Coordinates of N, CA and C and ligand atoms in Angstrom, one line a residue:
X1 N 2.5 -9.8 -22.2 CA 3.1 -8.5 -22.3 C 3.3 -7.9 -20.9
X2 N 4.5 -7.4 -20.6 CA 4.7 -6.8 -19.3 C 4.9 -5.3 -19.5
X3 N 4.9 -4.6 -18.5 CA 5.2 -3.1 -18.6 C 6.0 -2.7 -17.4
X4 N 6.7 -1.6 -17.5 CA 7.5 -1.1 -16.4 C 6.8 -0.1 -15.6
X5 N 7.0 -0.1 -14.3 CA 6.4 0.9 -13.5 C 7.6 1.8 -13.0
X6 N 7.3 3.1 -13.0 CA 8.4 4.0 -12.6 C 8.1 4.6 -11.2
X7 N 8.8 4.2 -10.2 CA 8.5 4.7 -8.9 C 8.7 6.2 -8.9
X8 N 7.7 6.9 -8.2 CA 7.8 8.4 -8.1 C 8.2 8.8 -6.7
X9 N 8.4 7.9 -5.8 CA 8.9 8.2 -4.4 C 8.9 7.0 -3.5
X10 N 9.0 7.3 -2.2 CA 9.0 6.3 -1.2 C 8.0 6.6 -0.1
X11 N 7.3 5.6 0.4 CA 6.4 5.8 1.6 C 7.2 5.4 2.8
X12 N 7.2 6.3 3.8 CA 7.9 6.1 5.0 C 6.8 5.8 6.1
X13 N 6.9 4.7 6.8 CA 5.9 4.5 7.9 C 6.7 3.9 9.0
X14 N 6.0 3.8 10.2 CA 6.7 3.1 11.3 C 6.9 1.6 11.1
X15 N 6.2 1.1 10.1 CA 6.2 -0.4 10.0 C 7.4 -0.8 9.0
X16 N 8.3 -1.6 9.6 CA 9.4 -2.1 8.8 C 9.2 -3.5 8.3
X17 N 8.6 -4.3 9.2 CA 8.5 -5.7 8.8 C 7.0 -6.0 8.4
X18 N 6.8 -6.7 7.4 CA 5.5 -6.9 6.9 C 4.6 -7.6 7.9
X19 N 5.2 -8.5 8.7 CA 4.3 -9.3 9.6 C 3.9 -8.4 10.8
X20 N 4.5 -7.3 11.0 CA 4.1 -6.4 12.0 C 3.3 -5.2 11.5
X21 N 2.8 -5.3 10.3 CA 2.1 -4.2 9.6 C 0.6 -4.4 9.8
X22 N -0.2 -3.4 10.0 CA -1.6 -3.6 10.2 C -2.2 -4.2 8.9
X23 N -3.3 -4.9 9.0 CA -3.9 -5.6 7.9 C -4.5 -4.6 6.9
X24 N -5.1 -3.5 7.5 CA -5.6 -2.4 6.7 C -5.3 -1.1 7.4
X25 N -5.1 0.0 6.7 CA -4.8 1.3 7.4 C -5.9 1.7 8.4
X26 N -7.1 1.2 8.2 CA -8.2 1.6 9.1 C -7.9 1.0 10.5
X27 N -7.0 0.0 10.6 CA -6.7 -0.6 11.9 C -5.7 0.2 12.7
X28 N -5.2 1.3 12.1 CA -4.1 2.0 12.7 C -4.2 3.5 12.7
X29 N -3.7 4.1 13.7 CA -3.6 5.6 13.8 C -2.2 6.1 13.4
X30 N -1.4 5.2 12.9 CA 0.0 5.5 12.7 C 0.1 6.7 11.7
X31 N 1.2 7.4 11.9 CA 1.5 8.5 10.9 C 2.7 8.1 10.1
X32 N 2.6 8.5 8.8 CA 3.7 8.3 7.9 C 4.0 9.5 7.0
X33 N 4.9 9.4 6.1 CA 5.1 10.5 5.2 C 5.5 9.9 3.8
X34 N 5.3 10.7 2.8 CA 5.6 10.3 1.4 C 6.7 11.2 0.9
X35 N 7.7 10.6 0.5 CA 8.8 11.4 -0.1 C 8.7 11.2 -1.6
X36 N 8.5 12.4 -2.3 CA 8.4 12.3 -3.7 C 9.7 12.8 -4.4
X37 N 10.2 12.0 -5.3 CA 11.5 12.3 -6.0 C 11.3 13.7 -6.7
X38 N 12.5 14.4 -6.7 CA 12.4 15.8 -7.2 C 11.8 15.9 -8.6
X39 N 12.0 15.0 -9.5 CA 11.5 15.1 -10.9 C 9.9 15.2 -10.9
X40 N 9.3 14.8 -9.8 CA 7.8 14.7 -9.8 C 7.1 15.7 -8.9
X41 N 7.9 16.4 -8.2 CA 7.3 17.3 -7.1 C 6.3 18.4 -7.8
X42 N 6.6 18.8 -9.0 CA 5.7 19.8 -9.6 C 4.3 19.2 -9.7
X43 N 4.2 17.9 -9.8 CA 2.9 17.3 -10.0 C 2.0 17.3 -8.7
X44 N 2.6 17.8 -7.6 CA 1.9 17.8 -6.3 C 1.0 19.1 -6.2
X45 N 1.2 20.0 -7.1 CA 0.5 21.3 -7.0 C -1.0 21.0 -6.9
X46 N -1.7 21.7 -6.0 CA -3.2 21.6 -5.8 C -3.6 20.3 -5.0
X47 N -2.7 19.5 -4.6 CA -3.0 18.3 -3.8 C -3.4 18.7 -2.4
X48 N -2.9 19.9 -2.0 CA -3.1 20.2 -0.5 C -4.5 20.5 -0.1
X49 N -5.4 20.6 -1.1 CA -6.8 20.9 -0.7 C -7.6 19.6 -0.4
X50 N -7.0 18.5 -0.6 CA -7.7 17.2 -0.4 C -7.5 16.7 1.0
X51 N -8.6 16.1 1.6 CA -8.5 15.5 2.9 C -7.8 14.2 2.9
X52 N -8.0 13.5 1.8 CA -7.5 12.1 1.7 C -6.8 11.9 0.3
X53 N -5.9 11.1 0.2 CA -5.3 10.7 -1.1 C -5.2 9.2 -1.2
X54 N -5.1 8.7 -2.4 CA -4.9 7.2 -2.6 C -3.5 7.0 -2.9
X55 N -2.9 6.0 -2.2 CA -1.5 5.6 -2.5 C -1.5 4.3 -3.1
X56 N -0.8 4.2 -4.2 CA -0.6 2.9 -4.9 C 0.9 2.6 -4.7
X57 N 1.2 1.4 -4.2 CA 2.6 1.1 -3.9 C 3.0 -0.3 -4.1
X58 N 4.2 -0.6 -4.1 CA 4.7 -2.0 -4.3 C 4.8 -2.7 -2.9
X59 N 4.3 -3.9 -2.8 CA 4.5 -4.7 -1.6 C 6.0 -5.3 -1.8
X60 N 6.9 -4.5 -1.4 CA 8.3 -4.9 -1.8 C 8.8 -6.1 -1.0
X61 N 8.1 -6.6 0.0 CA 8.6 -7.8 0.7 C 7.7 -9.0 0.2
X62 N 6.9 -8.9 -0.8 CA 6.2 -10.0 -1.3 C 7.1 -10.9 -2.2
X63 N 6.8 -12.2 -2.1 CA 7.6 -13.1 -2.8 C 6.7 -14.2 -3.3
X64 N 6.4 -14.2 -4.6 CA 5.6 -15.3 -5.2 C 4.1 -15.1 -4.8
X65 N 3.3 -16.1 -5.2 CA 1.9 -16.0 -4.9 C 1.2 -17.4 -5.1
X66 N 0.1 -17.5 -4.5 CA -0.8 -18.7 -4.8 C -2.2 -18.2 -5.2
X67 N -2.9 -18.9 -6.0 CA -4.2 -18.4 -6.5 C -5.3 -18.6 -5.5
X68 N -5.1 -19.5 -4.5 CA -6.0 -19.7 -3.5 C -5.3 -19.5 -2.1
X69 N -5.8 -18.6 -1.3 CA -5.1 -18.4 0.0 C -6.2 -18.2 1.1
X70 N -5.7 -18.4 2.3 CA -6.6 -18.1 3.4 C -6.3 -16.6 3.9
X71 N -7.3 -15.7 3.8 CA -7.0 -14.4 4.2 C -6.7 -14.2 5.6
X72 N -6.1 -13.1 6.0 CA -5.6 -12.9 7.4 C -6.8 -13.1 8.4
X73 N -8.0 -12.6 8.0 CA -9.1 -12.6 9.0 C -10.2 -13.6 8.6
X74 N -9.8 -14.7 8.0 CA -10.8 -15.7 7.5 C -10.3 -17.1 7.8
X75 N -11.2 -18.0 7.9 CA -10.8 -19.4 8.1 C -10.8 -20.2 6.9
X76 N -11.4 -19.6 5.8 CA -11.7 -20.3 4.6 C -10.8 -19.8 3.5
X77 N -10.3 -20.8 2.7 CA -9.5 -20.4 1.5 C -10.3 -19.6 0.5
X78 N -9.7 -18.6 -0.1 CA -10.5 -17.8 -1.0 C -9.6 -17.6 -2.3
X79 N -10.3 -17.2 -3.4 CA -9.6 -16.9 -4.6 C -8.7 -15.6 -4.4
X80 N -7.5 -15.6 -4.8 CA -6.6 -14.5 -4.6 C -7.2 -13.1 -5.1
X81 N -7.9 -13.1 -6.2 CA -8.4 -11.9 -6.7 C -9.7 -11.4 -6.1
X82 N -10.2 -12.2 -5.1 CA -11.4 -11.8 -4.3 C -11.0 -11.1 -3.0
X83 N -9.7 -11.0 -2.8 CA -9.2 -10.5 -1.5 C -8.1 -9.5 -1.7
X84 N -7.6 -9.0 -0.6 CA -6.5 -8.0 -0.7 C -5.2 -8.6 -0.2
X85 N -5.0 -9.8 -0.5 CA -3.7 -10.5 0.0 C -2.5 -9.9 -0.8
X86 N -1.4 -9.6 0.0 CA -0.3 -8.8 -0.6 C 0.5 -9.7 -1.6
X87 N 0.5 -11.0 -1.5 CA 1.4 -11.8 -2.4 C 0.5 -12.1 -3.6
X88 N 0.8 -11.4 -4.7 CA 0.0 -11.5 -5.9 C 0.9 -11.3 -7.1
X89 N 0.4 -11.7 -8.3 CA 1.2 -11.6 -9.5 C 1.8 -10.2 -9.7
X90 N 1.0 -9.2 -9.5 CA 1.5 -7.8 -9.5 C 1.3 -7.3 -8.0
X91 N 2.3 -7.3 -7.2 CA 2.2 -7.0 -5.8 C 2.0 -5.5 -5.5
X92 N 0.9 -5.0 -5.9 CA 0.6 -3.5 -5.8 C -0.5 -3.4 -4.7
X93 N -0.1 -2.5 -3.7 CA -1.0 -2.2 -2.6 C -1.8 -0.9 -2.9
X94 N -2.9 -0.7 -2.2 CA -3.7 0.5 -2.3 C -4.1 0.9 -0.9
X95 N -3.8 2.1 -0.5 CA -4.3 2.6 0.8 C -4.8 4.0 0.6
X96 N -5.9 4.3 1.3 CA -6.4 5.6 1.3 C -5.9 6.2 2.6
X97 N -5.3 7.4 2.6 CA -4.7 8.0 3.8 C -5.2 9.4 3.9
X98 N -5.3 9.9 5.1 CA -5.7 11.2 5.4 C -4.4 12.1 5.3
X99 N -4.6 13.3 4.9 CA -3.4 14.2 4.8 C -3.3 15.1 6.0
X100 N -2.1 15.6 6.2 CA -1.9 16.7 7.2 C -0.7 17.5 6.8
X101 N -0.5 18.6 7.4 CA 0.7 19.4 7.0 C 2.0 18.7 7.3
X102 N 1.9 17.8 8.3 CA 3.2 17.1 8.7 C 3.5 16.0 7.7
X103 N 2.5 15.4 7.2 CA 2.7 14.3 6.3 C 1.4 13.6 6.0
X104 N 1.3 12.3 6.2 CA 0.1 11.6 6.0 C -0.3 10.8 7.1
X105 N -1.6 10.7 7.4 CA -2.1 9.9 8.5 C -2.8 8.7 7.8
X106 N -2.4 7.5 8.2 CA -3.0 6.3 7.7 C -4.4 6.1 8.2
X107 N -5.4 6.0 7.3 CA -6.7 5.7 7.8 C -7.3 4.5 7.1
Ligands
SAM1 C1 -4.0 -7.3 3.5 S1 -2.7 -6.1 2.8 C2 -3.8 -4.7 2.5 C3 -2.9 -3.5 2.1 C4 -3.6 -2.4 1.3 N1 -4.5 -1.6 2.1 C5 -4.4 -3.0 0.1 O1 -5.6 -3.2 0.2 O2 -3.7 -3.1 -0.9 C6 -1.8 -5.7 4.2 C7 -0.8 -6.7 4.7 O3 0.2 -6.8 3.7 C8 1.4 -7.2 4.3 N2 2.4 -6.2 3.9 C9 2.5 -4.9 4.3 N3 3.5 -4.3 3.7 C10 4.1 -5.2 2.9 C11 5.2 -5.2 2.0 N4 6.0 -4.1 1.8 N5 5.6 -6.3 1.3 C12 4.8 -7.4 1.5 N6 3.8 -7.5 2.3 C13 3.4 -6.4 3.0 C14 1.2 -7.2 5.8 O4 1.0 -8.6 6.2 C15 -0.1 -6.4 6.0 O5 -0.8 -6.8 7.1

């Protein structure tokens, strides 16, 4: 059984190519922003009191997957579901980011 995911917006960051993207947000002080589509903006009410938010997003440059892979910072092959490798059956990323009035700071 599959299910559809409905995008609610787009994350803008300085990183365009996946190979030039930090392995985790903690590795970077980069700033980005999240554009929420108009239909969902009302749902942002009361979010401004939080110092951090969790972003779930599509690894849109992922293509296929293997169940055993060598992580970026490891020499040993690992099970795909034990690591945060971006090429996975459901290529969904998770990043905790700090918020600011300007946008979002990746942490
Ligand atoms: C190890 S993953 C971790 C990302 C996230 N913090 C997580 O845990 O889900 C980060 C790596 O995914 C790759 N990546 C980043 N953006 C991507 C995209 N849009 N499509 C495919 N791969 C991407 C880059 O190689 C980056 O270094």
